Amino acid sequence: MITRSSDHIEVEGHIGTWYVIDSGVFELTPDEAGKPVTIRATCFLLEHEEYGDEVANVIVDQDGKLLLEDVYNGFDDLEEAGWSEVQICKCAICEGDFPRDEMIFTKDCHGIPFRLVCLPCYERAMEKGYDGEYYTEADECLDEDY
């Protein structure tokens, strides 16, 4: 398992060892047997430990599987190959990291978006029909000097 701080990584089909210089979450949706299937992976941009930036980089997934070789422009090369970057956000309740498309805003008692949470936390937060405390205009400070 590769992490952001990994080094001495061996890549199949390449000599020497590599270390991580960048990471990100990307997805690819190839058309397999007439059905699109989304593949999501944590990807790592690796640089050769001996030759550094004198040779092309490679991109591997968290298991060390080679995704792209001859990389000169970082993750831009991965995006040119059809992958797209996934925005990762932190849940306001459980503080876990989730893809943005797997999160939703809770609503306060007046239907105003309140906080961005993961789907399991959304169901718990919205049990009473709204998130947060009930408030009225009397609770708001509308003084001119506020």
XYZ file of C-alpha atoms in Angstrom, residues 1 10 17 20 23 47 51-53 68 83 106-107 110 117 122 130 143:
18
model
C 0.000 0.000 0.000
C 9.479 -0.608 -7.087
C 13.164 2.709 -7.005
C 6.069 10.031 -4.159
C -0.996 12.464 -4.928
C 9.949 10.387 -9.352
C 17.797 10.058 -11.696
C 15.198 12.496 -10.326
C 13.766 14.895 -12.890
C 0.714 5.809 -16.787
C -8.977 10.441 -16.038
C -28.160 19.899 5.322
C -30.868 22.558 5.653
C -35.952 27.729 7.204
C -21.996 16.388 5.220
C -27.102 13.677 6.557
C -33.788 20.328 9.819
C -29.203 46.242 15.028
